[in-house]
């Protein structure tokens, strides 16, 4: 008789409520915007901007942002390593222009049993009509139900996954029983212009001219990416906020 997932060496199922974003490499600075913009009037002399203090030209950065001259904001690169539930990545990959992705594959490795359960700060209740939704705090009973239902479902799904693998079913087939609350990881590479477009849609901010209503979990990813970018390109970041958080 073959062992069941309970009697075999079964991987312990764990639960998380946070996402993580690591900046793994970058070539991004405010000076990248300046030399890219000044080539239109200065030609080869625009290379002088590489060694100049960009603080002297923050007015140009603000002008480019305000009047939406966007291409100078594309001459930079940031690569992030992100760990989040699969449903976050499926929203994330709606952003296609200026982005490159590589995600871990359930075809080539056994997926780890780490699953998303909302933390206490996550508003659980959606109310209102389409286009006018708002989210409000859940009751203690709703939080208890959500956590219990998710954890029970996750354990059952992962046990079925392990049972199929133990029986010789291919990973690419067995993974179909796993829910979108499973954590995955990916590299995401972008430039400042594509990141600004992402942030304009996937975060809420008091300085935004155009309101956005992102799902909280992808907003959590966006907030961490924004914090990394703000340190790399502070003048560009300030201009983005000052001009309503609209991508140029």
JSON list of C-alpha atoms in Angstrom, two decimals:
[
{"chain": "A", "resi": 1, "resn": "UNK", "atom": "CA", "xyz": [0.00, 0.00, 0.00]},
{"chain": "A", "resi": 2, "resn": "UNK", "atom": "CA", "xyz": [1.51, 3.33, -0.99]},
{"chain": "A", "resi": 3, "resn": "UNK", "atom": "CA", "xyz": [1.95, 5.96, 1.74]},
{"chain": "A", "resi": 4, "resn": "UNK", "atom": "CA", "xyz": [-0.56, 8.79, 2.04]},
{"chain": "A", "resi": 5, "resn": "UNK", "atom": "CA", "xyz": [0.59, 12.40, 2.34]},
{"chain": "A", "resi": 6, "resn": "UNK", "atom": "CA", "xyz": [-0.12, 12.19, 6.09]},
{"chain": "A", "resi": 7, "resn": "UNK", "atom": "CA", "xyz": [2.05, 9.11, 6.65]},
{"chain": "A", "resi": 8, "resn": "UNK", "atom": "CA", "xyz": [4.80, 10.08, 4.21]},
{"chain": "A", "resi": 9, "resn": "UNK", "atom": "CA", "xyz": [7.26, 12.91, 4.74]},
{"chain": "A", "resi": 10, "resn": "UNK", "atom": "CA", "xyz": [4.82, 15.65, 3.94]},
{"chain": "A", "resi": 11, "resn": "UNK", "atom": "CA", "xyz": [5.97, 19.26, 3.64]},
{"chain": "A", "resi": 12, "resn": "UNK", "atom": "CA", "xyz": [4.51, 21.45, 6.41]},
{"chain": "A", "resi": 13, "resn": "UNK", "atom": "CA", "xyz": [1.91, 23.91, 5.13]},
{"chain": "A", "resi": 14, "resn": "UNK", "atom": "CA", "xyz": [2.53, 27.51, 6.21]},
{"chain": "A", "resi": 15, "resn": "UNK", "atom": "CA", "xyz": [0.54, 30.72, 5.96]},
{"chain": "A", "resi": 16, "resn": "UNK", "atom": "CA", "xyz": [1.57, 34.34, 5.40]},
{"chain": "A", "resi": 17, "resn": "UNK", "atom": "CA", "xyz": [-0.14, 37.69, 5.07]},
{"chain": "A", "resi": 18, "resn": "UNK", "atom": "CA", "xyz": [2.76, 39.79, 3.76]},
{"chain": "A", "resi": 19, "resn": "UNK", "atom": "CA", "xyz": [4.49, 40.22, 0.40]},
{"chain": "A", "resi": 20, "resn": "UNK", "atom": "CA", "xyz": [8.20, 40.87, -0.11]},
{"chain": "A", "resi": 21, "resn": "UNK", "atom": "CA", "xyz": [10.00, 42.95, -2.72]},
{"chain": "A", "resi": 22, "resn": "UNK", "atom": "CA", "xyz": [13.78, 42.99, -3.08]},
{"chain": "A", "resi": 23, "resn": "UNK", "atom": "CA", "xyz": [15.66, 45.30, -5.46]},
{"chain": "A", "resi": 24, "resn": "UNK", "atom": "CA", "xyz": [18.26, 42.91, -6.85]},
{"chain": "A", "resi": 25, "resn": "UNK", "atom": "CA", "xyz": [19.97, 45.19, -9.38]},
{"chain": "A", "resi": 26, "resn": "UNK", "atom": "CA", "xyz": [19.52, 48.55, -11.00]},
{"chain": "A", "resi": 27, "resn": "UNK", "atom": "CA", "xyz": [20.90, 51.15, -13.35]},
{"chain": "A", "resi": 28, "resn": "UNK", "atom": "CA", "xyz": [18.71, 54.10, -12.43]},
{"chain": "A", "resi": 29, "resn": "UNK", "atom": "CA", "xyz": [19.49, 57.69, -11.49]},
{"chain": "A", "resi": 30, "resn": "UNK", "atom": "CA", "xyz": [18.00, 61.12, -12.07]},
{"chain": "A", "resi": 31, "resn": "UNK", "atom": "CA", "xyz": [20.93, 61.94, -14.36]},
{"chain": "A", "resi": 32, "resn": "UNK", "atom": "CA", "xyz": [19.65, 59.26, -16.77]},
{"chain": "A", "resi": 33, "resn": "UNK", "atom": "CA", "xyz": [16.62, 61.45, -17.44]},
{"chain": "A", "resi": 34, "resn": "UNK", "atom": "CA", "xyz": [18.76, 64.54, -18.06]},
{"chain": "A", "resi": 35, "resn": "UNK", "atom": "CA", "xyz": [21.19, 63.22, -20.64]},
{"chain": "A", "resi": 36, "resn": "UNK", "atom": "CA", "xyz": [18.37, 61.47, -22.47]},
{"chain": "A", "resi": 37, "resn": "UNK", "atom": "CA", "xyz": [16.36, 64.72, -22.62]},
{"chain": "A", "resi": 38, "resn": "UNK", "atom": "CA", "xyz": [19.22, 67.04, -23.52]},
{"chain": "A", "resi": 39, "resn": "UNK", "atom": "CA", "xyz": [20.38, 65.08, -26.54]},
{"chain": "A", "resi": 40, "resn": "UNK", "atom": "CA", "xyz": [17.54, 66.77, -28.47]},
{"chain": "A", "resi": 41, "resn": "UNK", "atom": "CA", "xyz": [19.24, 70.18, -28.12]},
{"chain": "A", "resi": 42, "resn": "UNK", "atom": "CA", "xyz": [22.83, 69.44, -27.16]},
{"chain": "A", "resi": 43, "resn": "UNK", "atom": "CA", "xyz": [23.69, 66.34, -29.21]},
{"chain": "A", "resi": 44, "resn": "UNK", "atom": "CA", "xyz": [26.89, 64.68, -28.01]},
{"chain": "A", "resi": 45, "resn": "UNK", "atom": "CA", "xyz": [27.36, 67.39, -25.39]},
{"chain": "A", "resi": 46, "resn": "UNK", "atom": "CA", "xyz": [24.44, 65.86, -23.50]},
{"chain": "A", "resi": 47, "resn": "UNK", "atom": "CA", "xyz": [26.91, 63.26, -22.22]},
{"chain": "A", "resi": 48, "resn": "UNK", "atom": "CA", "xyz": [28.25, 65.95, -19.90]},
{"chain": "A", "resi": 49, "resn": "UNK", "atom": "CA", "xyz": [25.15, 65.38, -17.78]},
{"chain": "A", "resi": 50, "resn": "UNK", "atom": "CA", "xyz": [26.58, 62.04, -16.66]},
{"chain": "A", "resi": 51, "resn": "UNK", "atom": "CA", "xyz": [29.03, 63.81, -14.35]},
{"chain": "A", "resi": 52, "resn": "UNK", "atom": "CA", "xyz": [26.90, 66.79, -13.30]},
{"chain": "A", "resi": 53, "resn": "UNK", "atom": "CA", "xyz": [24.83, 67.11, -10.16]},
{"chain": "A", "resi": 54, "resn": "UNK", "atom": "CA", "xyz": [21.24, 66.44, -11.26]},
{"chain": "A", "resi": 55, "resn": "UNK", "atom": "CA", "xyz": [19.98, 68.69, -8.46]},
{"chain": "A", "resi": 56, "resn": "UNK", "atom": "CA", "xyz": [20.96, 71.63, -10.68]},
{"chain": "A", "resi": 57, "resn": "UNK", "atom": "CA", "xyz": [18.49, 70.46, -13.31]},
{"chain": "A", "resi": 58, "resn": "UNK", "atom": "CA", "xyz": [15.50, 69.35, -11.27]},
{"chain": "A", "resi": 59, "resn": "UNK", "atom": "CA", "xyz": [13.44, 72.02, -13.04]},
{"chain": "A", "resi": 60, "resn": "UNK", "atom": "CA", "xyz": [13.95, 70.17, -16.32]},
{"chain": "A", "resi": 61, "resn": "UNK", "atom": "CA", "xyz": [12.80, 66.91, -14.75]},
{"chain": "A", "resi": 62, "resn": "UNK", "atom": "CA", "xyz": [9.69, 68.63, -13.45]},
{"chain": "A", "resi": 63, "resn": "UNK", "atom": "CA", "xyz": [9.02, 70.18, -16.87]},
{"chain": "A", "resi": 64, "resn": "UNK", "atom": "CA", "xyz": [9.32, 66.82, -18.60]},
{"chain": "A", "resi": 65, "resn": "UNK", "atom": "CA", "xyz": [6.94, 65.26, -16.08]},
{"chain": "A", "resi": 66, "resn": "UNK", "atom": "CA", "xyz": [4.45, 68.14, -16.18]},
{"chain": "A", "resi": 67, "resn": "UNK", "atom": "CA", "xyz": [4.26, 68.33, -19.98]},
{"chain": "A", "resi": 68, "resn": "UNK", "atom": "CA", "xyz": [4.41, 64.54, -20.34]},
{"chain": "A", "resi": 69, "resn": "UNK", "atom": "CA", "xyz": [7.59, 64.17, -22.37]},
{"chain": "A", "resi": 70, "resn": "UNK", "atom": "CA", "xyz": [7.89, 60.54, -21.36]},
{"chain": "A", "resi": 71, "resn": "UNK", "atom": "CA", "xyz": [10.72, 58.89, -23.29]},
{"chain": "A", "resi": 72, "resn": "UNK", "atom": "CA", "xyz": [13.61, 60.35, -21.22]},
{"chain": "A", "resi": 73, "resn": "UNK", "atom": "CA", "xyz": [12.25, 58.41, -18.24]},
{"chain": "A", "resi": 74, "resn": "UNK", "atom": "CA", "xyz": [12.82, 55.10, -20.05]},
{"chain": "A", "resi": 75, "resn": "UNK", "atom": "CA", "xyz": [16.65, 55.10, -20.08]},
{"chain": "A", "resi": 76, "resn": "UNK", "atom": "CA", "xyz": [17.08, 53.26, -16.78]},
{"chain": "A", "resi": 77, "resn": "UNK", "atom": "CA", "xyz": [16.39, 49.82, -15.39]},
{"chain": "A", "resi": 78, "resn": "UNK", "atom": "CA", "xyz": [15.33, 48.20, -12.11]},
{"chain": "A", "resi": 79, "resn": "UNK", "atom": "CA", "xyz": [14.98, 44.49, -11.40]},
{"chain": "A", "resi": 80, "resn": "UNK", "atom": "CA", "xyz": [12.90, 43.33, -8.44]},
{"chain": "A", "resi": 81, "resn": "UNK", "atom": "CA", "xyz": [12.53, 39.89, -6.87]},
{"chain": "A", "resi": 82, "resn": "UNK", "atom": "CA", "xyz": [8.95, 39.60, -5.65]},
{"chain": "A", "resi": 83, "resn": "UNK", "atom": "CA", "xyz": [7.25, 36.99, -3.50]},
{"chain": "A", "resi": 84, "resn": "UNK", "atom": "CA", "xyz": [3.45, 37.21, -3.48]},
{"chain": "A", "resi": 85, "resn": "UNK", "atom": "CA", "xyz": [0.32, 35.10, -4.02]},
{"chain": "A", "resi": 86, "resn": "UNK", "atom": "CA", "xyz": [-0.33, 33.91, -7.57]},
{"chain": "A", "resi": 87, "resn": "UNK", "atom": "CA", "xyz": [-3.45, 36.05, -7.88]},
{"chain": "A", "resi": 88, "resn": "UNK", "atom": "CA", "xyz": [-1.26, 39.15, -7.41]},
{"chain": "A", "resi": 89, "resn": "UNK", "atom": "CA", "xyz": [1.00, 38.11, -10.28]},
{"chain": "A", "resi": 90, "resn": "UNK", "atom": "CA", "xyz": [-1.95, 37.52, -12.58]},
{"chain": "A", "resi": 91, "resn": "UNK", "atom": "CA", "xyz": [-2.98, 41.14, -12.02]},
{"chain": "A", "resi": 92, "resn": "UNK", "atom": "CA", "xyz": [0.63, 42.31, -12.22]},
{"chain": "A", "resi": 93, "resn": "UNK", "atom": "CA", "xyz": [1.18, 40.79, -15.64]},
{"chain": "A", "resi": 94, "resn": "UNK", "atom": "CA", "xyz": [-1.57, 42.91, -17.12]},
{"chain": "A", "resi": 95, "resn": "UNK", "atom": "CA", "xyz": [1.23, 45.50, -17.24]},
{"chain": "A", "resi": 96, "resn": "UNK", "atom": "CA", "xyz": [3.04, 44.57, -20.45]},
{"chain": "A", "resi": 97, "resn": "UNK", "atom": "CA", "xyz": [4.68, 47.70, -21.91]},
{"chain": "A", "resi": 98, "resn": "UNK", "atom": "CA", "xyz": [8.11, 48.30, -20.44]},
{"chain": "A", "resi": 99, "resn": "UNK", "atom": "CA", "xyz": [8.08, 45.18, -18.26]},
{"chain": "A", "resi": 100, "resn": "UNK", "atom": "CA", "xyz": [9.87, 41.82, -18.38]},
{"chain": "A", "resi": 101, "resn": "UNK", "atom": "CA", "xyz": [8.92, 38.85, -16.18]},
{"chain": "A", "resi": 102, "resn": "UNK", "atom": "CA", "xyz": [10.29, 35.47, -15.21]},
{"chain": "A", "resi": 103, "resn": "UNK", "atom": "CA", "xyz": [8.30, 33.45, -12.66]},
{"chain": "A", "resi": 104, "resn": "UNK", "atom": "CA", "xyz": [9.05, 30.16, -10.93]},
{"chain": "A", "resi": 105, "resn": "UNK", "atom": "CA", "xyz": [7.48, 27.24, -12.75]},
{"chain": "A", "resi": 106, "resn": "UNK", "atom": "CA", "xyz": [5.29, 24.47, -11.41]},
{"chain": "A", "resi": 107, "resn": "UNK", "atom": "CA", "xyz": [6.30, 22.41, -14.43]},
{"chain": "A", "resi": 108, "resn": "UNK", "atom": "CA", "xyz": [9.92, 22.19, -13.35]},
{"chain": "A", "resi": 109, "resn": "UNK", "atom": "CA", "xyz": [9.87, 22.18, -9.56]},
{"chain": "A", "resi": 110, "resn": "UNK", "atom": "CA", "xyz": [7.58, 21.08, -6.76]},
{"chain": "A", "resi": 111, "resn": "UNK", "atom": "CA", "xyz": [5.83, 24.18, -5.48]},
{"chain": "A", "resi": 112, "resn": "UNK", "atom": "CA", "xyz": [6.30, 25.04, -1.81]},
{"chain": "A", "resi": 113, "resn": "UNK", "atom": "CA", "xyz": [3.24, 24.89, 0.50]},
{"chain": "A", "resi": 114, "resn": "UNK", "atom": "CA", "xyz": [3.13, 28.57, 1.45]},
{"chain": "A", "resi": 115, "resn": "UNK", "atom": "CA", "xyz": [-0.28, 30.22, 1.23]},
{"chain": "A", "resi": 116, "resn": "UNK", "atom": "CA", "xyz": [-1.85, 33.63, 1.69]},
{"chain": "A", "resi": 117, "resn": "UNK", "atom": "CA", "xyz": [-4.25, 34.39, 4.53]},
{"chain": "A", "resi": 118, "resn": "UNK", "atom": "CA", "xyz": [-5.28, 38.04, 5.06]},
{"chain": "A", "resi": 119, "resn": "UNK", "atom": "CA", "xyz": [-3.89, 39.83, 8.08]},
{"chain": "A", "resi": 120, "resn": "UNK", "atom": "CA", "xyz": [-6.08, 41.69, 10.55]},
{"chain": "A", "resi": 121, "resn": "UNK", "atom": "CA", "xyz": [-5.53, 45.02, 8.77]},
{"chain": "A", "resi": 122, "resn": "UNK", "atom": "CA", "xyz": [-7.04, 43.65, 5.53]},
{"chain": "A", "resi": 123, "resn": "UNK", "atom": "CA", "xyz": [-10.56, 45.04, 5.01]},
{"chain": "A", "resi": 124, "resn": "UNK", "atom": "CA", "xyz": [-12.79, 42.07, 4.23]},
{"chain": "A", "resi": 125, "resn": "UNK", "atom": "CA", "xyz": [-16.21, 43.41, 3.34]},
{"chain": "A", "resi": 126, "resn": "UNK", "atom": "CA", "xyz": [-17.02, 44.90, -0.07]},
{"chain": "A", "resi": 127, "resn": "UNK", "atom": "CA", "xyz": [-20.09, 47.08, -0.32]},
{"chain": "A", "resi": 128, "resn": "UNK", "atom": "CA", "xyz": [-21.62, 49.40, -2.91]},
{"chain": "A", "resi": 129, "resn": "UNK", "atom": "CA", "xyz": [-22.43, 49.05, -6.58]},
{"chain": "A", "resi": 130, "resn": "UNK", "atom": "CA", "xyz": [-19.99, 48.46, -9.49]},
{"chain": "A", "resi": 131, "resn": "UNK", "atom": "CA", "xyz": [-17.75, 51.47, -9.93]},
{"chain": "A", "resi": 132, "resn": "UNK", "atom": "CA", "xyz": [-18.59, 52.66, -6.40]},
{"chain": "A", "resi": 133, "resn": "UNK", "atom": "CA", "xyz": [-17.21, 49.85, -4.29]},
{"chain": "A", "resi": 134, "resn": "UNK", "atom": "CA", "xyz": [-15.68, 50.46, -0.93]},
{"chain": "A", "resi": 135, "resn": "UNK", "atom": "CA", "xyz": [-14.13, 48.04, 1.53]},
{"chain": "A", "resi": 136, "resn": "UNK", "atom": "CA", "xyz": [-14.80, 48.11, 5.25]},
{"chain": "A", "resi": 137, "resn": "UNK", "atom": "CA", "xyz": [-13.51, 46.25, 8.27]},
{"chain": "A", "resi": 138, "resn": "UNK", "atom": "CA", "xyz": [-14.71, 42.71, 8.80]},
{"chain": "A", "resi": 139, "resn": "UNK", "atom": "CA", "xyz": [-16.08, 41.38, 12.06]},
{"chain": "A", "resi": 140, "resn": "UNK", "atom": "CA", "xyz": [-14.12, 39.03, 14.26]},
{"chain": "A", "resi": 141, "resn": "UNK", "atom": "CA", "xyz": [-16.42, 36.22, 13.11]},
{"chain": "A", "resi": 142, "resn": "UNK", "atom": "CA", "xyz": [-15.70, 37.01, 9.45]},
{"chain": "A", "resi": 143, "resn": "UNK", "atom": "CA", "xyz": [-11.95, 37.00, 10.09]},
{"chain": "A", "resi": 144, "resn": "UNK", "atom": "CA", "xyz": [-12.19, 33.69, 11.91]},
{"chain": "A", "resi": 145, "resn": "UNK", "atom": "CA", "xyz": [-14.24, 32.17, 9.10]},
{"chain": "A", "resi": 146, "resn": "UNK", "atom": "CA", "xyz": [-11.92, 33.49, 6.38]},
{"chain": "A", "resi": 147, "resn": "UNK", "atom": "CA", "xyz": [-8.80, 32.17, 8.06]},
{"chain": "A", "resi": 148, "resn": "UNK", "atom": "CA", "xyz": [-10.30, 28.79, 8.87]},
{"chain": "A", "resi": 149, "resn": "UNK", "atom": "CA", "xyz": [-11.85, 28.27, 5.43]},
{"chain": "A", "resi": 150, "resn": "UNK", "atom": "CA", "xyz": [-8.67, 29.29, 3.60]},
{"chain": "A", "resi": 151, "resn": "UNK", "atom": "CA", "xyz": [-6.36, 27.19, 5.74]},
{"chain": "A", "resi": 152, "resn": "UNK", "atom": "CA", "xyz": [-8.59, 24.09, 5.49]},
{"chain": "A", "resi": 153, "resn": "UNK", "atom": "CA", "xyz": [-8.85, 24.49, 1.71]},
{"chain": "A", "resi": 154, "resn": "UNK", "atom": "CA", "xyz": [-5.11, 25.02, 1.31]},
{"chain": "A", "resi": 155, "resn": "UNK", "atom": "CA", "xyz": [-4.23, 21.95, 3.36]},
{"chain": "A", "resi": 156, "resn": "UNK", "atom": "CA", "xyz": [-6.65, 19.77, 1.40]},
{"chain": "A", "resi": 157, "resn": "UNK", "atom": "CA", "xyz": [-5.39, 21.09, -1.95]},
{"chain": "A", "resi": 158, "resn": "UNK", "atom": "CA", "xyz": [-1.72, 20.59, -1.08]},
{"chain": "A", "resi": 159, "resn": "UNK", "atom": "CA", "xyz": [-2.38, 17.09, 0.25]},
{"chain": "A", "resi": 160, "resn": "UNK", "atom": "CA", "xyz": [-4.01, 16.20, -3.07]},
{"chain": "A", "resi": 161, "resn": "UNK", "atom": "CA", "xyz": [-1.05, 17.74, -4.93]},
{"chain": "A", "resi": 162, "resn": "UNK", "atom": "CA", "xyz": [1.46, 15.67, -2.96]},
{"chain": "A", "resi": 163, "resn": "UNK", "atom": "CA", "xyz": [-0.61, 12.52, -3.41]},
{"chain": "A", "resi": 164, "resn": "UNK", "atom": "CA", "xyz": [-0.63, 12.99, -7.18]},
{"chain": "A", "resi": 165, "resn": "UNK", "atom": "CA", "xyz": [3.12, 13.62, -7.28]},
{"chain": "A", "resi": 166, "resn": "UNK", "atom": "CA", "xyz": [3.77, 10.53, -5.13]},
{"chain": "A", "resi": 167, "resn": "UNK", "atom": "CA", "xyz": [1.70, 8.48, -7.59]},
{"chain": "A", "resi": 168, "resn": "UNK", "atom": "CA", "xyz": [3.88, 9.64, -10.48]},
{"chain": "A", "resi": 169, "resn": "UNK", "atom": "CA", "xyz": [1.59, 12.29, -11.94]},
{"chain": "A", "resi": 170, "resn": "UNK", "atom": "CA", "xyz": [3.56, 14.99, -13.77]},
{"chain": "A", "resi": 171, "resn": "UNK", "atom": "CA", "xyz": [4.11, 18.25, -11.88]},
{"chain": "A", "resi": 172, "resn": "UNK", "atom": "CA", "xyz": [2.51, 20.24, -14.69]},
{"chain": "A", "resi": 173, "resn": "UNK", "atom": "CA", "xyz": [-0.69, 18.23, -14.26]},
{"chain": "A", "resi": 174, "resn": "UNK", "atom": "CA", "xyz": [-0.74, 17.96, -10.47]},
{"chain": "A", "resi": 175, "resn": "UNK", "atom": "CA", "xyz": [-0.34, 21.72, -9.98]},
{"chain": "A", "resi": 176, "resn": "UNK", "atom": "CA", "xyz": [-3.86, 22.24, -11.35]},
{"chain": "A", "resi": 177, "resn": "UNK", "atom": "CA", "xyz": [-5.33, 21.41, -7.92]},
{"chain": "A", "resi": 178, "resn": "UNK", "atom": "CA", "xyz": [-3.48, 24.29, -6.23]},
{"chain": "A", "resi": 179, "resn": "UNK", "atom": "CA", "xyz": [-5.31, 27.57, -5.53]},
{"chain": "A", "resi": 180, "resn": "UNK", "atom": "CA", "xyz": [-4.28, 31.08, -6.52]},
{"chain": "A", "resi": 181, "resn": "UNK", "atom": "CA", "xyz": [-3.54, 31.88, -2.87]},
{"chain": "A", "resi": 182, "resn": "UNK", "atom": "CA", "xyz": [-0.28, 29.90, -3.25]},
{"chain": "A", "resi": 183, "resn": "UNK", "atom": "CA", "xyz": [2.84, 32.04, -3.04]},
{"chain": "A", "resi": 184, "resn": "UNK", "atom": "CA", "xyz": [5.03, 32.31, -6.11]},
{"chain": "A", "resi": 185, "resn": "UNK", "atom": "CA", "xyz": [8.15, 34.30, -6.88]},
{"chain": "A", "resi": 186, "resn": "UNK", "atom": "CA", "xyz": [9.32, 36.22, -9.92]},
{"chain": "A", "resi": 187, "resn": "UNK", "atom": "CA", "xyz": [11.80, 38.70, -11.28]},
{"chain": "A", "resi": 188, "resn": "UNK", "atom": "CA", "xyz": [10.21, 41.85, -12.69]},
{"chain": "A", "resi": 189, "resn": "UNK", "atom": "CA", "xyz": [12.29, 44.37, -14.64]},
{"chain": "A", "resi": 190, "resn": "UNK", "atom": "CA", "xyz": [11.03, 47.81, -15.60]},
{"chain": "A", "resi": 191, "resn": "UNK", "atom": "CA", "xyz": [12.04, 51.41, -16.21]},
{"chain": "A", "resi": 192, "resn": "UNK", "atom": "CA", "xyz": [10.85, 54.47, -14.32]},
{"chain": "A", "resi": 193, "resn": "UNK", "atom": "CA", "xyz": [8.17, 55.33, -16.86]},
{"chain": "A", "resi": 194, "resn": "UNK", "atom": "CA", "xyz": [6.59, 51.87, -16.77]},
{"chain": "A", "resi": 195, "resn": "UNK", "atom": "CA", "xyz": [6.85, 51.81, -12.97]},
{"chain": "A", "resi": 196, "resn": "UNK", "atom": "CA", "xyz": [5.08, 55.17, -12.74]},
{"chain": "A", "resi": 197, "resn": "UNK", "atom": "CA", "xyz": [2.24, 53.84, -14.87]},
{"chain": "A", "resi": 198, "resn": "UNK", "atom": "CA", "xyz": [2.01, 50.81, -12.59]},
{"chain": "A", "resi": 199, "resn": "UNK", "atom": "CA", "xyz": [1.97, 52.95, -9.45]},
{"chain": "A", "resi": 200, "resn": "UNK", "atom": "CA", "xyz": [-0.65, 55.28, -10.90]},
{"chain": "A", "resi": 201, "resn": "UNK", "atom": "CA", "xyz": [-3.02, 52.33, -11.27]},
{"chain": "A", "resi": 202, "resn": "UNK", "atom": "CA", "xyz": [-2.03, 50.03, -8.41]},
{"chain": "A", "resi": 203, "resn": "UNK", "atom": "CA", "xyz": [-1.66, 52.41, -5.47]},
{"chain": "A", "resi": 204, "resn": "UNK", "atom": "CA", "xyz": [-3.87, 54.94, -3.76]},
{"chain": "A", "resi": 205, "resn": "UNK", "atom": "CA", "xyz": [-2.22, 58.25, -2.87]},
{"chain": "A", "resi": 206, "resn": "UNK", "atom": "CA", "xyz": [-3.43, 61.62, -1.65]},
{"chain": "A", "resi": 207, "resn": "UNK", "atom": "CA", "xyz": [-1.50, 63.43, -4.40]},
{"chain": "A", "resi": 208, "resn": "UNK", "atom": "CA", "xyz": [-2.97, 61.39, -7.26]},
{"chain": "A", "resi": 209, "resn": "UNK", "atom": "CA", "xyz": [-5.00, 63.42, -9.77]},
{"chain": "A", "resi": 210, "resn": "UNK", "atom": "CA", "xyz": [-6.76, 60.31, -11.00]},
{"chain": "A", "resi": 211, "resn": "UNK", "atom": "CA", "xyz": [-8.18, 58.03, -8.28]},
{"chain": "A", "resi": 212, "resn": "UNK", "atom": "CA", "xyz": [-7.36, 54.34, -8.39]},
{"chain": "A", "resi": 213, "resn": "UNK", "atom": "CA", "xyz": [-8.95, 51.43, -6.57]},
{"chain": "A", "resi": 214, "resn": "UNK", "atom": "CA", "xyz": [-6.37, 48.62, -6.51]},
{"chain": "A", "resi": 215, "resn": "UNK", "atom": "CA", "xyz": [-6.72, 45.32, -4.73]},
{"chain": "A", "resi": 216, "resn": "UNK", "atom": "CA", "xyz": [-4.85, 45.70, -1.46]},
{"chain": "A", "resi": 217, "resn": "UNK", "atom": "CA", "xyz": [-2.44, 42.82, -2.04]},
{"chain": "A", "resi": 218, "resn": "UNK", "atom": "CA", "xyz": [-1.01, 44.24, -5.28]},
{"chain": "A", "resi": 219, "resn": "UNK", "atom": "CA", "xyz": [-0.89, 47.67, -3.67]},
{"chain": "A", "resi": 220, "resn": "UNK", "atom": "CA", "xyz": [1.34, 46.18, -0.98]},
{"chain": "A", "resi": 221, "resn": "UNK", "atom": "CA", "xyz": [3.78, 45.13, -3.72]},
{"chain": "A", "resi": 222, "resn": "UNK", "atom": "CA", "xyz": [3.55, 48.57, -5.35]},
{"chain": "A", "resi": 223, "resn": "UNK", "atom": "CA", "xyz": [4.31, 50.37, -2.09]},
{"chain": "A", "resi": 224, "resn": "UNK", "atom": "CA", "xyz": [7.53, 48.43, -1.60]},
{"chain": "A", "resi": 225, "resn": "UNK", "atom": "CA", "xyz": [8.65, 48.95, -5.20]},
{"chain": "A", "resi": 226, "resn": "UNK", "atom": "CA", "xyz": [7.89, 52.66, -4.85]},
{"chain": "A", "resi": 227, "resn": "UNK", "atom": "CA", "xyz": [10.04, 52.92, -1.71]},
{"chain": "A", "resi": 228, "resn": "UNK", "atom": "CA", "xyz": [13.03, 51.40, -3.54]},
{"chain": "A", "resi": 229, "resn": "UNK", "atom": "CA", "xyz": [12.58, 53.66, -6.58]},
{"chain": "A", "resi": 230, "resn": "UNK", "atom": "CA", "xyz": [12.20, 56.81, -4.48]},
{"chain": "A", "resi": 231, "resn": "UNK", "atom": "CA", "xyz": [15.72, 56.27, -3.12]},
{"chain": "A", "resi": 232, "resn": "UNK", "atom": "CA", "xyz": [17.23, 55.72, -6.58]},
{"chain": "A", "resi": 233, "resn": "UNK", "atom": "CA", "xyz": [15.63, 58.68, -8.39]},
{"chain": "A", "resi": 234, "resn": "UNK", "atom": "CA", "xyz": [14.49, 61.18, -5.73]},
{"chain": "A", "resi": 235, "resn": "UNK", "atom": "CA", "xyz": [14.06, 64.13, -8.12]},
{"chain": "A", "resi": 236, "resn": "UNK", "atom": "CA", "xyz": [12.03, 62.09, -10.58]},
{"chain": "A", "resi": 237, "resn": "UNK", "atom": "CA", "xyz": [9.98, 60.67, -7.74]},
{"chain": "A", "resi": 238, "resn": "UNK", "atom": "CA", "xyz": [9.27, 64.14, -6.34]},
{"chain": "A", "resi": 239, "resn": "UNK", "atom": "CA", "xyz": [8.18, 65.38, -9.78]},
{"chain": "A", "resi": 240, "resn": "UNK", "atom": "CA", "xyz": [5.91, 62.35, -10.18]},
{"chain": "A", "resi": 241, "resn": "UNK", "atom": "CA", "xyz": [4.12, 63.21, -6.94]},
{"chain": "A", "resi": 242, "resn": "UNK", "atom": "CA", "xyz": [4.05, 66.96, -7.59]},
{"chain": "A", "resi": 243, "resn": "UNK", "atom": "CA", "xyz": [2.36, 66.42, -10.96]},
{"chain": "A", "resi": 244, "resn": "UNK", "atom": "CA", "xyz": [-0.44, 64.17, -9.78]},
{"chain": "A", "resi": 245, "resn": "UNK", "atom": "CA", "xyz": [1.21, 60.75, -10.03]},
{"chain": "A", "resi": 246, "resn": "UNK", "atom": "CA", "xyz": [0.36, 60.44, -13.72]},
{"chain": "A", "resi": 247, "resn": "UNK", "atom": "CA", "xyz": [2.96, 58.65, -15.82]},
{"chain": "A", "resi": 248, "resn": "UNK", "atom": "CA", "xyz": [4.41, 60.95, -18.52]}
]
